[in-house]
Tab-separated table of C-alpha atoms and ligand atoms in Angstrom:
chain	number	residue	atom	x	y	z
A	1	VAL	CA	10.798	-188.790	-96.763
A	2	THR	CA	11.332	-186.415	-93.847
A	3	GLU	CA	13.899	-187.271	-91.197
A	4	LYS	CA	12.299	-188.957	-88.155
A	5	SER	CA	13.491	-188.404	-84.594
A	6	TYR	CA	13.299	-192.038	-83.483
A	7	SER	CA	13.933	-195.485	-84.902
A	8	HIS	CA	11.324	-198.213	-84.272
A	9	ALA	CA	8.024	-198.320	-82.371
A	10	VAL	CA	5.695	-201.281	-81.922
A	11	VAL	CA	1.975	-201.166	-81.227
A	12	ILE	CA	0.230	-204.144	-79.618
A	13	GLY	CA	-3.255	-204.454	-81.151
A	14	GLY	CA	-4.447	-203.237	-84.536
A	15	SER	CA	-7.935	-202.042	-83.606
A	16	ILE	CA	-9.000	-198.393	-83.448
A	17	ALA	CA	-6.664	-197.339	-80.613
A	18	GLY	CA	-3.693	-199.234	-82.082
A	19	LEU	CA	-4.242	-197.865	-85.567
A	20	LEU	CA	-4.523	-194.297	-84.316
A	21	ALA	CA	-1.467	-194.683	-82.102
A	22	ALA	CA	0.424	-195.967	-85.165
A	23	ARG	CA	-0.746	-192.942	-87.145
A	24	ALA	CA	0.587	-190.612	-84.423
A	25	LEU	CA	3.885	-192.530	-84.162
A	26	ALA	CA	4.430	-192.554	-87.921
A	27	ASP	CA	5.274	-188.836	-87.835
A	28	HIS	CA	8.045	-189.420	-85.297
A	29	PHE	CA	9.473	-192.914	-85.877
A	30	ALA	CA	11.313	-194.198	-88.927
A	31	GLU	CA	9.455	-197.499	-88.599
A	32	VAL	CA	6.211	-198.492	-86.859
A	33	THR	CA	5.053	-202.117	-86.524
A	34	ILE	CA	1.504	-203.038	-85.542
A	35	LEU	CA	1.235	-206.505	-83.994
A	36	GLU	CA	-2.232	-207.985	-84.261
A	37	ARG	CA	-3.468	-211.363	-83.095
A	38	ASP	CA	-6.122	-211.538	-85.836
A	39	CYS	CA	-5.755	-211.714	-89.572
A	40	PHE	CA	-7.269	-208.514	-90.987
A	41	PRO	CA	-10.427	-209.119	-93.045
A	42	ALA	CA	-11.688	-207.087	-96.005
A	43	ILE	CA	-12.906	-203.551	-95.209
A	44	GLY	CA	-16.398	-203.730	-93.719
A	45	GLN	CA	-16.047	-207.313	-92.387
A	46	ASN	CA	-16.114	-208.241	-88.705
A	47	ARG	CA	-13.241	-210.081	-87.019
A	48	LYS	CA	-12.808	-212.203	-83.901
A	49	GLY	CA	-10.649	-209.788	-81.878
A	50	VAL	CA	-13.285	-207.031	-82.094
A	51	PRO	CA	-16.557	-208.779	-81.191
A	52	GLN	CA	-18.097	-205.382	-80.478
A	53	GLY	CA	-18.013	-204.799	-84.244
A	54	HIS	CA	-21.472	-206.421	-84.404
A	55	HIS	CA	-22.933	-203.585	-82.342
A	56	THR	CA	-23.803	-199.947	-82.933
A	57	HIS	CA	-20.745	-197.710	-82.879
A	58	ALA	CA	-21.455	-194.007	-82.537
A	59	LEU	CA	-18.605	-191.697	-83.424
A	60	LEU	CA	-18.802	-188.557	-81.285
A	61	SER	CA	-18.194	-185.189	-82.906
A	62	SER	CA	-14.785	-184.639	-81.289
A	63	GLY	CA	-13.718	-188.121	-82.386
A	64	GLN	CA	-14.775	-187.398	-85.922
A	65	GLN	CA	-12.771	-184.163	-85.857
A	66	ALA	CA	-9.694	-185.989	-84.538
A	67	LEU	CA	-9.992	-188.667	-87.229
A	68	GLU	CA	-10.368	-186.063	-89.934
A	69	HIS	CA	-7.297	-184.295	-88.583
A	70	PHE	CA	-5.216	-187.494	-88.827
A	71	PHE	CA	-6.737	-188.544	-92.164
A	72	PRO	CA	-7.900	-185.520	-94.168
A	73	GLY	CA	-10.799	-186.450	-96.449
A	74	LEU	CA	-11.783	-189.553	-94.412
A	75	THR	CA	-15.410	-188.455	-93.904
A	76	ALA	CA	-15.873	-187.927	-97.642
A	77	GLU	CA	-14.267	-191.312	-98.404
A	78	LEU	CA	-16.576	-193.039	-95.938
A	79	ALA	CA	-19.596	-191.295	-97.451
A	80	VAL	CA	-18.584	-192.671	-100.866
A	81	GLN	CA	-18.570	-196.121	-99.272
A	82	GLY	CA	-22.138	-195.659	-98.102
A	83	ALA	CA	-21.763	-194.088	-94.639
A	84	VAL	CA	-24.695	-191.787	-93.958
A	85	VAL	CA	-23.706	-188.160	-93.379
A	86	ALA	CA	-26.461	-186.168	-91.702
A	87	ASP	CA	-26.976	-183.234	-89.382
A	88	PRO	CA	-26.867	-184.927	-85.952
A	89	LEU	CA	-29.304	-182.464	-84.421
A	90	LEU	CA	-31.790	-182.563	-87.278
A	91	ALA	CA	-31.664	-186.218	-88.275
A	92	ALA	CA	-31.446	-187.723	-84.796
A	93	ARG	CA	-34.497	-188.363	-82.662
A	94	ARG	CA	-33.427	-188.442	-79.045
A	95	TYR	CA	-35.705	-189.437	-76.207
A	96	LEU	CA	-33.571	-188.754	-73.176
A	97	GLY	CA	-34.535	-188.583	-69.533
A	98	GLY	CA	-38.227	-188.731	-70.422
A	99	TYR	CA	-38.377	-186.060	-73.144
A	100	TYR	CA	-37.782	-185.720	-76.877
A	101	HIS	CA	-35.062	-183.213	-77.672
A	102	CYS	CA	-36.201	-180.750	-80.304
A	103	GLN	CA	-34.697	-181.260	-83.773
A	104	PHE	CA	-33.278	-178.403	-85.806
A	105	GLU	CA	-30.640	-177.556	-88.391
A	106	SER	CA	-27.269	-177.115	-86.698
A	107	GLY	CA	-24.844	-177.093	-89.615
A	108	LEU	CA	-22.935	-179.981	-87.954
A	109	GLN	CA	-22.098	-183.201	-89.768
A	110	GLY	CA	-22.657	-186.579	-88.094
A	111	LEU	CA	-21.382	-189.833	-89.536
A	112	TYR	CA	-23.436	-193.047	-89.307
A	113	LEU	CA	-21.704	-196.257	-90.322
A	114	SER	CA	-20.750	-199.702	-89.140
A	115	ARG	CA	-17.756	-200.261	-86.927
A	116	PRO	CA	-16.097	-202.668	-89.442
A	117	LEU	CA	-16.334	-200.042	-92.198
A	118	LEU	CA	-14.820	-197.335	-90.027
A	119	GLU	CA	-12.045	-199.555	-88.699
A	120	GLY	CA	-11.338	-201.001	-92.153
A	121	GLN	CA	-11.004	-197.613	-93.779
A	122	VAL	CA	-8.827	-196.236	-90.968
A	123	ARG	CA	-6.668	-199.364	-91.298
A	124	ARG	CA	-6.341	-198.850	-95.053
A	125	ARG	CA	-5.163	-195.272	-94.487
A	126	VAL	CA	-2.697	-196.241	-91.737
A	127	LEU	CA	-1.198	-199.171	-93.628
A	128	ALA	CA	-0.777	-196.954	-96.695
A	129	LEU	CA	1.791	-194.895	-94.743
A	130	PRO	CA	5.237	-195.833	-96.055
A	131	ASN	CA	6.782	-196.434	-92.610
A	132	VAL	CA	3.949	-198.469	-91.050
A	133	ARG	CA	3.577	-202.237	-91.395
A	134	ALA	CA	1.367	-204.803	-89.717
A	135	MET	CA	2.277	-208.283	-88.553
A	136	GLU	CA	-0.939	-210.297	-88.406
A	137	ASN	CA	-1.543	-213.578	-86.532
A	138	CYS	CA	0.864	-212.298	-83.930
A	139	ASP	CA	0.178	-212.829	-80.249
A	140	VAL	CA	2.199	-210.581	-77.964
A	141	VAL	CA	2.935	-212.576	-74.804
A	142	GLY	CA	5.204	-210.306	-72.792
A	143	LEU	CA	7.781	-207.557	-72.625
A	144	VAL	CA	11.556	-207.469	-72.892
A	145	ALA	CA	13.331	-205.093	-70.505
A	146	SER	CA	16.841	-203.711	-70.063
A	147	GLU	CA	19.023	-205.450	-67.468
A	148	ASP	CA	18.094	-202.936	-64.765
A	149	GLN	CA	14.384	-203.286	-65.748
A	150	GLN	CA	14.112	-199.510	-66.104
A	151	ARG	CA	13.365	-199.557	-69.819
A	152	ILE	CA	11.247	-201.725	-72.106
A	153	THR	CA	13.403	-202.643	-75.073
A	154	GLY	CA	11.013	-204.851	-77.010
A	155	ILE	CA	8.206	-207.387	-76.875
A	156	ARG	CA	7.897	-211.161	-76.950
A	157	LEU	CA	5.559	-212.678	-79.488
A	158	LEU	CA	4.209	-215.939	-80.825
A	159	HIS	CA	3.381	-216.164	-84.489
A	160	ARG	CA	0.188	-218.186	-84.744
A	161	SER	CA	1.051	-219.842	-88.028
A	162	GLY	CA	4.714	-220.275	-87.090
A	163	ASP	CA	6.673	-223.077	-85.396
A	164	GLY	CA	5.370	-222.201	-81.919
A	165	ALA	CA	8.710	-220.712	-80.872
A	166	GLU	CA	8.658	-217.391	-79.045
A	167	LYS	CA	10.358	-214.502	-80.842
A	168	THR	CA	11.368	-211.032	-79.716
A	169	LEU	CA	11.063	-207.759	-81.530
A	170	LYS	CA	13.137	-204.775	-80.455
A	171	ALA	CA	11.580	-201.338	-80.123
A	172	GLU	CA	12.499	-197.918	-78.806
A	173	LEU	CA	8.872	-197.454	-77.768
A	174	ALA	CA	6.141	-200.090	-77.293
A	175	ILE	CA	2.481	-199.184	-76.906
A	176	ASP	CA	-0.164	-201.503	-75.524
A	177	ALA	CA	-3.445	-200.941	-77.376
A	178	SER	CA	-4.750	-204.467	-76.815
A	179	GLY	CA	-8.091	-203.385	-75.375
A	180	ARG	CA	-9.924	-204.049	-72.173
A	181	GLY	CA	-8.329	-207.473	-71.722
A	182	SER	CA	-4.844	-205.889	-71.742
A	183	ARG	CA	-2.164	-207.950	-69.949
A	184	SER	CA	0.005	-204.911	-69.155
A	185	PRO	CA	-0.678	-205.119	-65.397
A	186	GLN	CA	0.601	-208.736	-65.359
A	187	TRP	CA	3.516	-208.020	-67.721
A	188	LEU	CA	4.617	-205.108	-65.555
A	189	THR	CA	4.390	-207.070	-62.303
A	190	ALA	CA	6.542	-209.804	-63.884
A	191	LEU	CA	9.219	-207.105	-64.178
A	192	GLY	CA	8.844	-206.016	-60.562
A	193	TYR	CA	6.512	-203.031	-61.069
A	194	ASP	CA	3.251	-202.452	-59.226
A	195	LYS	CA	-0.110	-203.038	-60.905
A	196	PRO	CA	-2.165	-199.918	-61.529
A	197	THR	CA	-5.184	-199.496	-59.275
A	198	GLU	CA	-8.275	-200.633	-61.126
A	199	GLU	CA	-11.563	-198.814	-60.600
A	200	ARG	CA	-14.665	-200.748	-61.583
A	201	VAL	CA	-18.285	-199.708	-61.620
A	202	HIS	CA	-20.357	-202.831	-62.137
A	203	ILE	CA	-23.341	-202.366	-64.480
A	204	GLY	CA	-24.067	-205.956	-65.611
A	205	MET	CA	-25.231	-204.847	-69.021
A	206	GLY	CA	-26.510	-207.208	-71.708
A	207	TYR	CA	-26.516	-205.877	-75.254
A	208	VAL	CA	-28.159	-207.383	-78.336
A	209	SER	CA	-27.908	-205.991	-81.870
A	210	ARG	CA	-29.618	-206.790	-85.128
A	211	TYR	CA	-29.601	-205.376	-88.652
A	212	TYR	CA	-32.750	-204.434	-90.598
A	213	ARG	CA	-33.389	-203.143	-94.090
A	214	ARG	CA	-33.660	-199.355	-94.078
A	215	ASN	CA	-36.397	-198.185	-96.390
A	216	PRO	CA	-36.312	-194.580	-97.556
A	217	ASP	CA	-37.568	-192.574	-94.611
A	218	PRO	CA	-39.538	-189.397	-95.350
A	219	GLN	CA	-38.295	-187.798	-92.149
A	220	GLY	CA	-34.618	-188.421	-93.001
A	221	THR	CA	-33.995	-190.039	-89.628
A	222	ALA	CA	-30.416	-191.281	-89.176
A	223	LEU	CA	-30.521	-192.086	-85.484
A	224	VAL	CA	-33.013	-192.847	-82.733
A	225	SER	CA	-31.697	-192.952	-79.211
A	226	ILE	CA	-33.847	-193.853	-76.208
A	227	SER	CA	-32.675	-193.749	-72.626
A	228	ALA	CA	-34.522	-192.613	-69.544
A	229	PRO	CA	-32.828	-193.603	-66.292
A	230	PRO	CA	-33.766	-194.874	-63.748
A	231	GLN	CA	-35.453	-197.189	-66.286
A	232	THR	CA	-32.990	-199.988	-66.961
A	233	ARG	CA	-33.760	-200.517	-70.646
A	234	MET	CA	-32.401	-198.488	-73.506
A	235	GLY	CA	-32.031	-198.688	-77.226
A	236	VAL	CA	-30.427	-197.110	-80.226
A	237	LEU	CA	-31.193	-197.416	-83.913
A	238	ALA	CA	-28.730	-195.987	-86.399
A	239	ALA	CA	-28.438	-195.742	-90.159
A	240	GLN	CA	-25.552	-197.741	-91.640
A	241	GLU	CA	-24.021	-198.208	-95.061
A	242	GLY	CA	-25.854	-200.623	-97.351
A	243	GLU	CA	-29.331	-199.185	-96.698
A	244	ARG	CA	-29.424	-200.804	-93.272
A	245	TRP	CA	-30.487	-199.972	-89.756
A	246	ILE	CA	-28.566	-201.357	-86.850
A	247	VAL	CA	-30.602	-201.724	-83.671
A	248	SER	CA	-28.898	-202.267	-80.331
A	249	LEU	CA	-31.008	-202.886	-77.242
A	250	ALA	CA	-29.528	-203.069	-73.784
A	251	GLY	CA	-30.521	-203.554	-70.177
A	252	TYR	CA	-28.702	-202.989	-66.888
A	253	LEU	CA	-28.034	-205.367	-64.009
A	254	GLY	CA	-29.101	-208.586	-65.600
A	255	ASP	CA	-32.141	-207.152	-67.391
A	256	TYR	CA	-30.410	-208.336	-70.560
A	257	ALA	CA	-31.885	-207.761	-73.978
A	258	PRO	CA	-32.884	-211.192	-75.382
A	259	THR	CA	-31.578	-212.876	-78.547
A	260	ASP	CA	-34.813	-214.646	-79.440
A	261	PRO	CA	-36.277	-212.574	-82.336
A	262	ASP	CA	-39.796	-212.283	-80.857
A	263	ALA	CA	-38.466	-211.471	-77.407
A	264	PHE	CA	-36.094	-208.906	-78.970
A	265	LEU	CA	-39.038	-207.131	-80.587
A	266	GLU	CA	-40.977	-207.323	-77.345
A	267	PHE	CA	-38.014	-205.795	-75.468
A	268	ALA	CA	-38.038	-202.938	-78.026
A	269	ARG	CA	-41.742	-202.449	-77.301
A	270	THR	CA	-41.024	-201.996	-73.596
A	271	LEU	CA	-38.433	-199.227	-74.057
A	272	PRO	CA	-39.369	-195.876	-72.502
A	273	ALA	CA	-40.367	-194.523	-75.949
A	274	PRO	CA	-41.967	-196.403	-78.870
A	275	ASP	CA	-39.894	-195.057	-81.787
A	276	ILE	CA	-37.539	-197.997	-82.314
A	277	TYR	CA	-40.320	-200.535	-81.988
A	278	ALA	CA	-42.421	-198.583	-84.496
A	279	ILE	CA	-39.613	-198.684	-87.079
A	280	ILE	CA	-38.571	-202.320	-86.678
A	281	LYS	CA	-41.885	-204.077	-86.079
A	282	ASP	CA	-42.544	-204.352	-89.815
A	283	ALA	CA	-38.965	-204.007	-91.070
A	284	GLU	CA	-37.127	-206.863	-92.758
A	285	PRO	CA	-34.420	-208.328	-90.472
A	286	LEU	CA	-31.083	-208.832	-92.238
A	287	SER	CA	-29.222	-210.685	-89.473
A	288	ASP	CA	-29.787	-212.723	-86.345
A	289	PRO	CA	-29.670	-210.870	-83.020
A	290	VAL	CA	-26.079	-210.937	-81.686
A	291	PRO	CA	-25.422	-210.648	-77.929
A	292	ALA	CA	-22.646	-208.952	-75.936
A	293	ARG	CA	-22.112	-208.594	-72.215
A	294	PHE	CA	-20.541	-205.573	-70.650
A	295	PRO	CA	-19.975	-206.192	-66.932
A	296	ALA	CA	-18.331	-202.973	-65.739
A	297	ASN	CA	-16.841	-199.585	-66.513
A	298	THR	CA	-13.134	-200.179	-65.869
A	299	ARG	CA	-10.383	-197.600	-65.388
A	300	ARG	CA	-6.724	-198.391	-64.738
A	301	ARG	CA	-4.902	-195.626	-62.934
A	302	TYR	CA	-1.457	-195.750	-64.595
A	303	GLU	CA	-0.953	-192.066	-63.785
A	304	GLN	CA	-0.810	-192.934	-60.070
A	305	LEU	CA	2.085	-195.398	-60.354
A	306	LYS	CA	5.289	-194.103	-58.777
A	307	HIS	CA	7.504	-196.250	-61.015
A	308	PHE	CA	6.929	-197.026	-64.639
A	309	PRO	CA	9.471	-198.178	-67.220
A	310	GLU	CA	10.727	-195.926	-69.994
A	311	GLY	CA	9.818	-196.885	-73.529
A	312	TYR	CA	6.317	-198.155	-72.744
A	313	LEU	CA	2.764	-196.754	-72.840
A	314	VAL	CA	-0.791	-198.036	-72.592
A	315	LEU	CA	-3.612	-196.475	-74.612
A	316	GLY	CA	-7.331	-196.845	-75.468
A	317	ASP	CA	-9.623	-199.365	-73.778
A	318	ALA	CA	-6.547	-200.830	-72.066
A	319	ILE	CA	-6.560	-197.682	-69.882
A	320	CYS	CA	-10.280	-197.148	-69.610
A	321	SER	CA	-13.333	-198.834	-71.046
A	322	PHE	CA	-16.680	-197.117	-70.663
A	323	ASN	CA	-20.243	-198.362	-70.750
A	324	PRO	CA	-20.760	-198.489	-74.540
A	325	VAL	CA	-24.115	-196.731	-74.479
A	326	TYR	CA	-22.312	-193.407	-74.194
A	327	GLY	CA	-20.366	-194.103	-77.411
A	328	GLN	CA	-17.064	-192.767	-76.077
A	329	GLY	CA	-14.348	-195.419	-76.524
A	330	MET	CA	-13.198	-194.704	-80.077
A	331	THR	CA	-13.320	-190.955	-79.520
A	332	VAL	CA	-11.236	-191.163	-76.353
A	333	ALA	CA	-8.710	-193.365	-78.190
A	334	ALA	CA	-8.494	-190.751	-80.965
A	335	LEU	CA	-8.003	-187.919	-78.473
A	336	GLU	CA	-5.301	-189.915	-76.665
A	337	ALA	CA	-3.516	-190.498	-79.974
A	338	GLN	CA	-3.577	-186.735	-80.557
A	339	VAL	CA	-2.024	-186.197	-77.118
A	340	LEU	CA	0.663	-188.771	-77.919
A	341	HIS	CA	1.459	-186.988	-81.186
A	342	GLU	CA	1.765	-183.668	-79.410
A	343	LEU	CA	3.935	-185.031	-76.576
A	344	LEU	CA	6.343	-186.773	-78.941
A	345	GLN	CA	7.007	-183.394	-80.538
A	346	GLN	CA	8.515	-182.406	-77.186
A	347	GLY	CA	10.699	-185.522	-76.986
A	348	GLN	CA	10.571	-188.859	-75.177
A	349	HIS	CA	11.899	-187.677	-71.805
A	350	ARG	CA	9.507	-188.887	-69.066
A	351	LEU	CA	7.011	-189.674	-71.826
A	352	ALA	CA	5.007	-192.172	-69.753
A	353	GLN	CA	4.501	-189.770	-66.837
A	354	ARG	CA	3.529	-186.934	-69.180
A	355	PHE	CA	1.260	-189.131	-71.274
A	356	PHE	CA	-0.591	-190.831	-68.406
A	357	ARG	CA	-1.169	-187.484	-66.692
A	358	ARG	CA	-2.690	-185.979	-69.838
A	359	ALA	CA	-4.642	-189.137	-70.659
A	360	SER	CA	-6.056	-189.188	-67.144
A	361	THR	CA	-7.299	-185.597	-67.440
A	362	LEU	CA	-8.801	-186.471	-70.790
A	363	VAL	CA	-10.548	-189.570	-69.411
A	364	ASP	CA	-11.970	-187.741	-66.350
A	365	ASN	CA	-14.837	-186.114	-68.231
A	366	PRO	CA	-16.111	-189.148	-70.208
A	367	TRP	CA	-15.640	-191.304	-67.090
A	368	ASP	CA	-17.762	-188.912	-65.052
A	369	ILE	CA	-20.416	-188.861	-67.766
A	370	ALA	CA	-20.547	-192.671	-67.974
A	371	VAL	CA	-20.340	-193.401	-64.256
A	372	GLY	CA	-22.577	-190.451	-63.339
A	373	GLY	CA	-25.180	-191.709	-65.825
A	374	ASP	CA	-24.901	-195.307	-64.623
A	375	LEU	CA	-25.260	-194.331	-60.968
A	376	ARG	CA	-28.737	-193.076	-61.817
A	377	ILE	CA	-29.769	-196.735	-62.048
A	378	ALA	CA	-30.822	-197.766	-58.548
A	379	GLY	CA	-28.891	-201.054	-58.241
A	380	VAL	CA	-25.575	-199.767	-59.596
A	381	VAL	CA	-23.144	-199.730	-56.686
A	382	GLY	CA	-20.951	-196.654	-56.257
A	383	LYS	CA	-20.584	-193.473	-54.287
A	384	ARG	CA	-23.231	-190.923	-55.182
A	385	SER	CA	-21.799	-187.545	-54.276
A	386	PRO	CA	-24.082	-184.592	-53.466
A	387	LEU	CA	-22.885	-182.962	-56.714
A	388	GLN	CA	-23.876	-186.076	-58.701
A	389	ARG	CA	-27.336	-186.086	-57.108
A	390	LEU	CA	-27.750	-182.416	-57.898
A	391	MET	CA	-26.538	-182.946	-61.462
A	392	ALA	CA	-28.993	-185.830	-61.938
A	393	ARG	CA	-31.919	-183.647	-60.851
A	394	TYR	CA	-30.697	-180.787	-63.003
A	395	LEU	CA	-30.329	-183.079	-66.047
A	396	ASP	CA	-33.991	-184.074	-65.703
A	397	ARG	CA	-34.888	-180.418	-65.983
A	398	LEU	CA	-32.401	-179.863	-68.790
A	399	HIS	CA	-33.938	-182.673	-70.870
A	400	ARG	CA	-37.358	-181.178	-70.284
A	401	ALA	CA	-36.157	-177.778	-71.530
A	402	ALA	CA	-34.430	-179.467	-74.477
A	403	GLN	CA	-37.866	-180.262	-75.869
A	404	HIS	CA	-38.186	-176.642	-76.871
A	405	ASP	CA	-34.831	-174.898	-76.746
A	406	PRO	CA	-32.170	-175.594	-79.428
A	407	LYS	CA	-29.512	-173.810	-77.358
A	408	VAL	CA	-30.020	-176.288	-74.523
A	409	VAL	CA	-29.783	-179.188	-76.986
A	410	MET	CA	-26.559	-177.714	-78.425
A	411	ALA	CA	-24.985	-177.308	-74.991
A	412	PHE	CA	-25.877	-180.886	-74.043
A	413	GLY	CA	-24.614	-182.160	-77.422
A	414	LYS	CA	-21.236	-180.492	-76.878
A	415	VAL	CA	-20.816	-182.254	-73.549
A	416	VAL	CA	-21.837	-185.733	-74.684
A	417	GLY	CA	-19.813	-185.208	-77.887
A	418	LEU	CA	-16.789	-184.532	-75.620
A	419	ARG	CA	-16.310	-181.034	-77.017
A	420	ALA	CA	-17.065	-179.327	-73.696
A	421	PRO	CA	-16.673	-180.379	-70.050
A	422	SER	CA	-19.743	-181.461	-68.073
A	423	LYS	CA	-19.468	-178.399	-65.872
A	424	SER	CA	-20.287	-176.196	-68.880
A	425	LEU	CA	-23.897	-177.336	-68.355
A	426	LEU	CA	-23.872	-175.409	-65.085
A	427	GLN	CA	-23.088	-172.059	-66.678
A	428	PRO	CA	-25.514	-169.543	-65.160
A	429	SER	CA	-26.868	-168.456	-68.560
A	430	LEU	CA	-27.769	-172.065	-69.415
A	431	VAL	CA	-29.236	-172.847	-65.995
A	432	TRP	CA	-31.375	-169.745	-66.419
A	433	ARG	CA	-32.573	-170.846	-69.865
A	434	VAL	CA	-33.499	-174.267	-68.456
A	435	LEU	CA	-35.496	-172.745	-65.619
A	436	VAL	CA	-37.285	-170.179	-67.767
A	437	THR	CA	-38.087	-172.631	-70.571
A	438	ASN	CA	-39.535	-175.116	-68.100
A	439	ARG	CA	-41.651	-172.453	-66.422
A	440	GLN	CA	-43.163	-171.566	-69.774
A	441	SER	CA	-43.947	-175.078	-70.985
A	442	PRO	CA	-45.758	-178.018	-69.423
A	443	PRO	CA	-44.016	-181.414	-69.200
A	444	ALA	CA	-44.743	-183.763	-72.104
A	445	PRO	CA	-47.003	-186.793	-71.629
A	446	ARG	CA	-45.392	-190.238	-71.846
A	447	PRO	CA	-45.177	-191.076	-75.569
A	448	THR	CA	-47.137	-194.006	-76.965
A	449	ILE	CA	-47.104	-195.583	-80.370
A	450	ASP	CA	-50.291	-193.667	-81.263
A	451	SER	CA	-48.583	-190.357	-80.501
A	452	MET	CA	-45.824	-191.047	-83.058
A	453	PRO	CA	-45.490	-189.120	-86.311
A	454	LYS	CA	-47.469	-191.003	-89.020
A	455	GLU	CA	-44.512	-191.750	-91.338
A	456	ALA	CA	-42.545	-193.611	-88.698
A	457	SER	CA	-45.277	-195.817	-87.309
B	1	FAD	C1	-20.851	-203.613	-77.294
B	1	FAD	C2	-19.914	-202.437	-77.470
B	1	FAD	C3	-20.363	-201.299	-78.127
B	1	FAD	C4	-19.506	-200.195	-78.276
B	1	FAD	N1	-19.988	-199.061	-78.855
B	1	FAD	C5	-19.176	-197.997	-79.016
B	1	FAD	C6	-19.641	-196.805	-79.618
B	1	FAD	O1	-20.821	-196.663	-79.945
B	1	FAD	N2	-18.753	-195.779	-79.802
B	1	FAD	C7	-17.448	-195.879	-79.407
B	1	FAD	O2	-16.681	-194.928	-79.587
B	1	FAD	N3	-16.986	-196.977	-78.786
B	1	FAD	C8	-17.804	-198.035	-78.587
B	1	FAD	N4	-17.324	-199.146	-77.984
B	1	FAD	C9	-15.918	-199.160	-77.530
B	1	FAD	C10	-14.969	-199.340	-78.713
B	1	FAD	O3	-15.258	-200.534	-79.391
B	1	FAD	C11	-13.511	-199.304	-78.250
B	1	FAD	O4	-13.342	-198.210	-77.398
B	1	FAD	C12	-12.562	-199.168	-79.426
B	1	FAD	O5	-12.546	-200.332	-80.202
B	1	FAD	C13	-11.115	-198.881	-79.015
B	1	FAD	O6	-10.639	-199.976	-78.324
B	1	FAD	P1	-9.151	-200.504	-78.445
B	1	FAD	O7	-8.625	-200.321	-79.811
B	1	FAD	O8	-8.425	-199.910	-77.300
B	1	FAD	O9	-9.362	-202.051	-78.126
B	1	FAD	P2	-10.130	-203.159	-78.936
B	1	FAD	O10	-11.055	-202.576	-79.935
B	1	FAD	O11	-10.687	-204.111	-77.945
B	1	FAD	O12	-8.980	-203.882	-79.765
B	1	FAD	C14	-7.931	-204.584	-79.181
B	1	FAD	C15	-7.122	-205.232	-80.314
B	1	FAD	O13	-5.958	-205.834	-79.777
B	1	FAD	C16	-5.824	-207.155	-80.300
B	1	FAD	N5	-5.090	-207.904	-79.278
B	1	FAD	C17	-5.486	-208.162	-78.009
B	1	FAD	N6	-4.521	-208.807	-77.325
B	1	FAD	C18	-3.481	-208.935	-78.165
B	1	FAD	C19	-2.177	-209.518	-78.040
B	1	FAD	N7	-1.780	-210.068	-76.878
B	1	FAD	N8	-1.368	-209.501	-79.118
B	1	FAD	C20	-1.772	-208.957	-80.299
B	1	FAD	N9	-2.993	-208.386	-80.470
B	1	FAD	C21	-3.826	-208.371	-79.415
B	1	FAD	C22	-7.251	-207.616	-80.548
B	1	FAD	O14	-7.307	-208.661	-81.492
B	1	FAD	C23	-7.892	-206.314	-81.054
B	1	FAD	O15	-7.673	-206.153	-82.430
B	1	FAD	C24	-18.176	-200.254	-77.790
B	1	FAD	C25	-17.729	-201.393	-77.131
B	1	FAD	C26	-18.591	-202.463	-76.953
B	1	FAD	C27	-18.088	-203.680	-76.207
């Protein structure tokens, strides 16, 4: 066992962000304790604290890279457990902004699997580390601070199966990874600190997901993604382990996808493209439709606080939770955990200030993508800057060019996969390609079920 620089760290929440934070901490702390309110189920099973586990979870390419970096061989292990590994630009049919992106071999590897399988396997790897342990059924209820309140020295917890008495656990560093419902703002104000400013962009989204049997598909499709703002309805269908499709349908601003099976199918029929409807209309359902509501993109600006205690950080959805349709949350959590790992190598001095600054820069791009995309829906309230309006018009043209030009698809894929900043789409060489490609090709007609490839309909 190599010598560690620090003694004990605790992580509040044992979901993706908490597990990845624990993985990063394990290289620097002699002991890491994950405190989780739930009891962990078997790998692949859903649990109460992560209700979003019933819904499609896309893992973006940069997130997959970060996971593989923390857990070498993870992708191969997941494939053995049934996750579908496929070229994301060949096996994915994307109807975006009114056009189908062309499909081609890219040499990239996408991973299609359920959220409970991914989380379960990551948990298995983290808990196999000799210096990491989990305390389940543990509700963290507050923080313990030094007498001068300048440093967090531990947390207060209630053990759900215990005698009801509050206990404390000491830690040199505590990390809140308890998700979007994080109580850090309240815990910090109880110690005399200010709350972080909270930015919210209300989208009033209603999500419904359902599993279907996935019959062998001659086209090798692993993903269908349909979204064409300003239309408020969107859908995604993705291959999952166990020869299944998961289908998630969503609508903005109260145009919720319905849970009634017939109405669910009808909602699929009204999406801007017919591909999902064509696949599921005769497919065997394997589960009931499960709903979720997602009211708003929410970002807490910890980096702007003038005073923040030593020995405490906040990470993952607890900092920022994005409209799920962009599939960013797990990837951002993984990238934040990488930042944490890197910063701890330089010591703990002013860790919170350094971490929140870096995390904020990291969140800027996915936040702009999510909010910029959502502001294309007419009723979504928020400031539409001239640059955003220009970008929206340009994206329409980019999607049109992406019908024909693999380079345009690649450039767009890098941005939505969080491997390149949004502004890379404005590189003159790409703008030129978009303009030239569009001049040479007419816009596509609106797709109908009769215009679908035979095998899929
Ligand atoms: C419908 C939906 C679909 C999504 N789709 C995608 C997607 O396609 N791709 C993607 O990358 N992301 C997606 N996300 C986001 C993704 O689920 C999260 O970003 C990801 O789980 C990381 O969140 P987290 O670990 O910070 O918090 P969470 O996953 O919310 O986990 C918080 C954990 O903390 C525990 N906890 C909470 N309070 C306490 C406490 N006081 N004491 C102890 N434990 C506590 C909870 O039980 C839970 O285990 C989606 C989200 C939703 C809602």
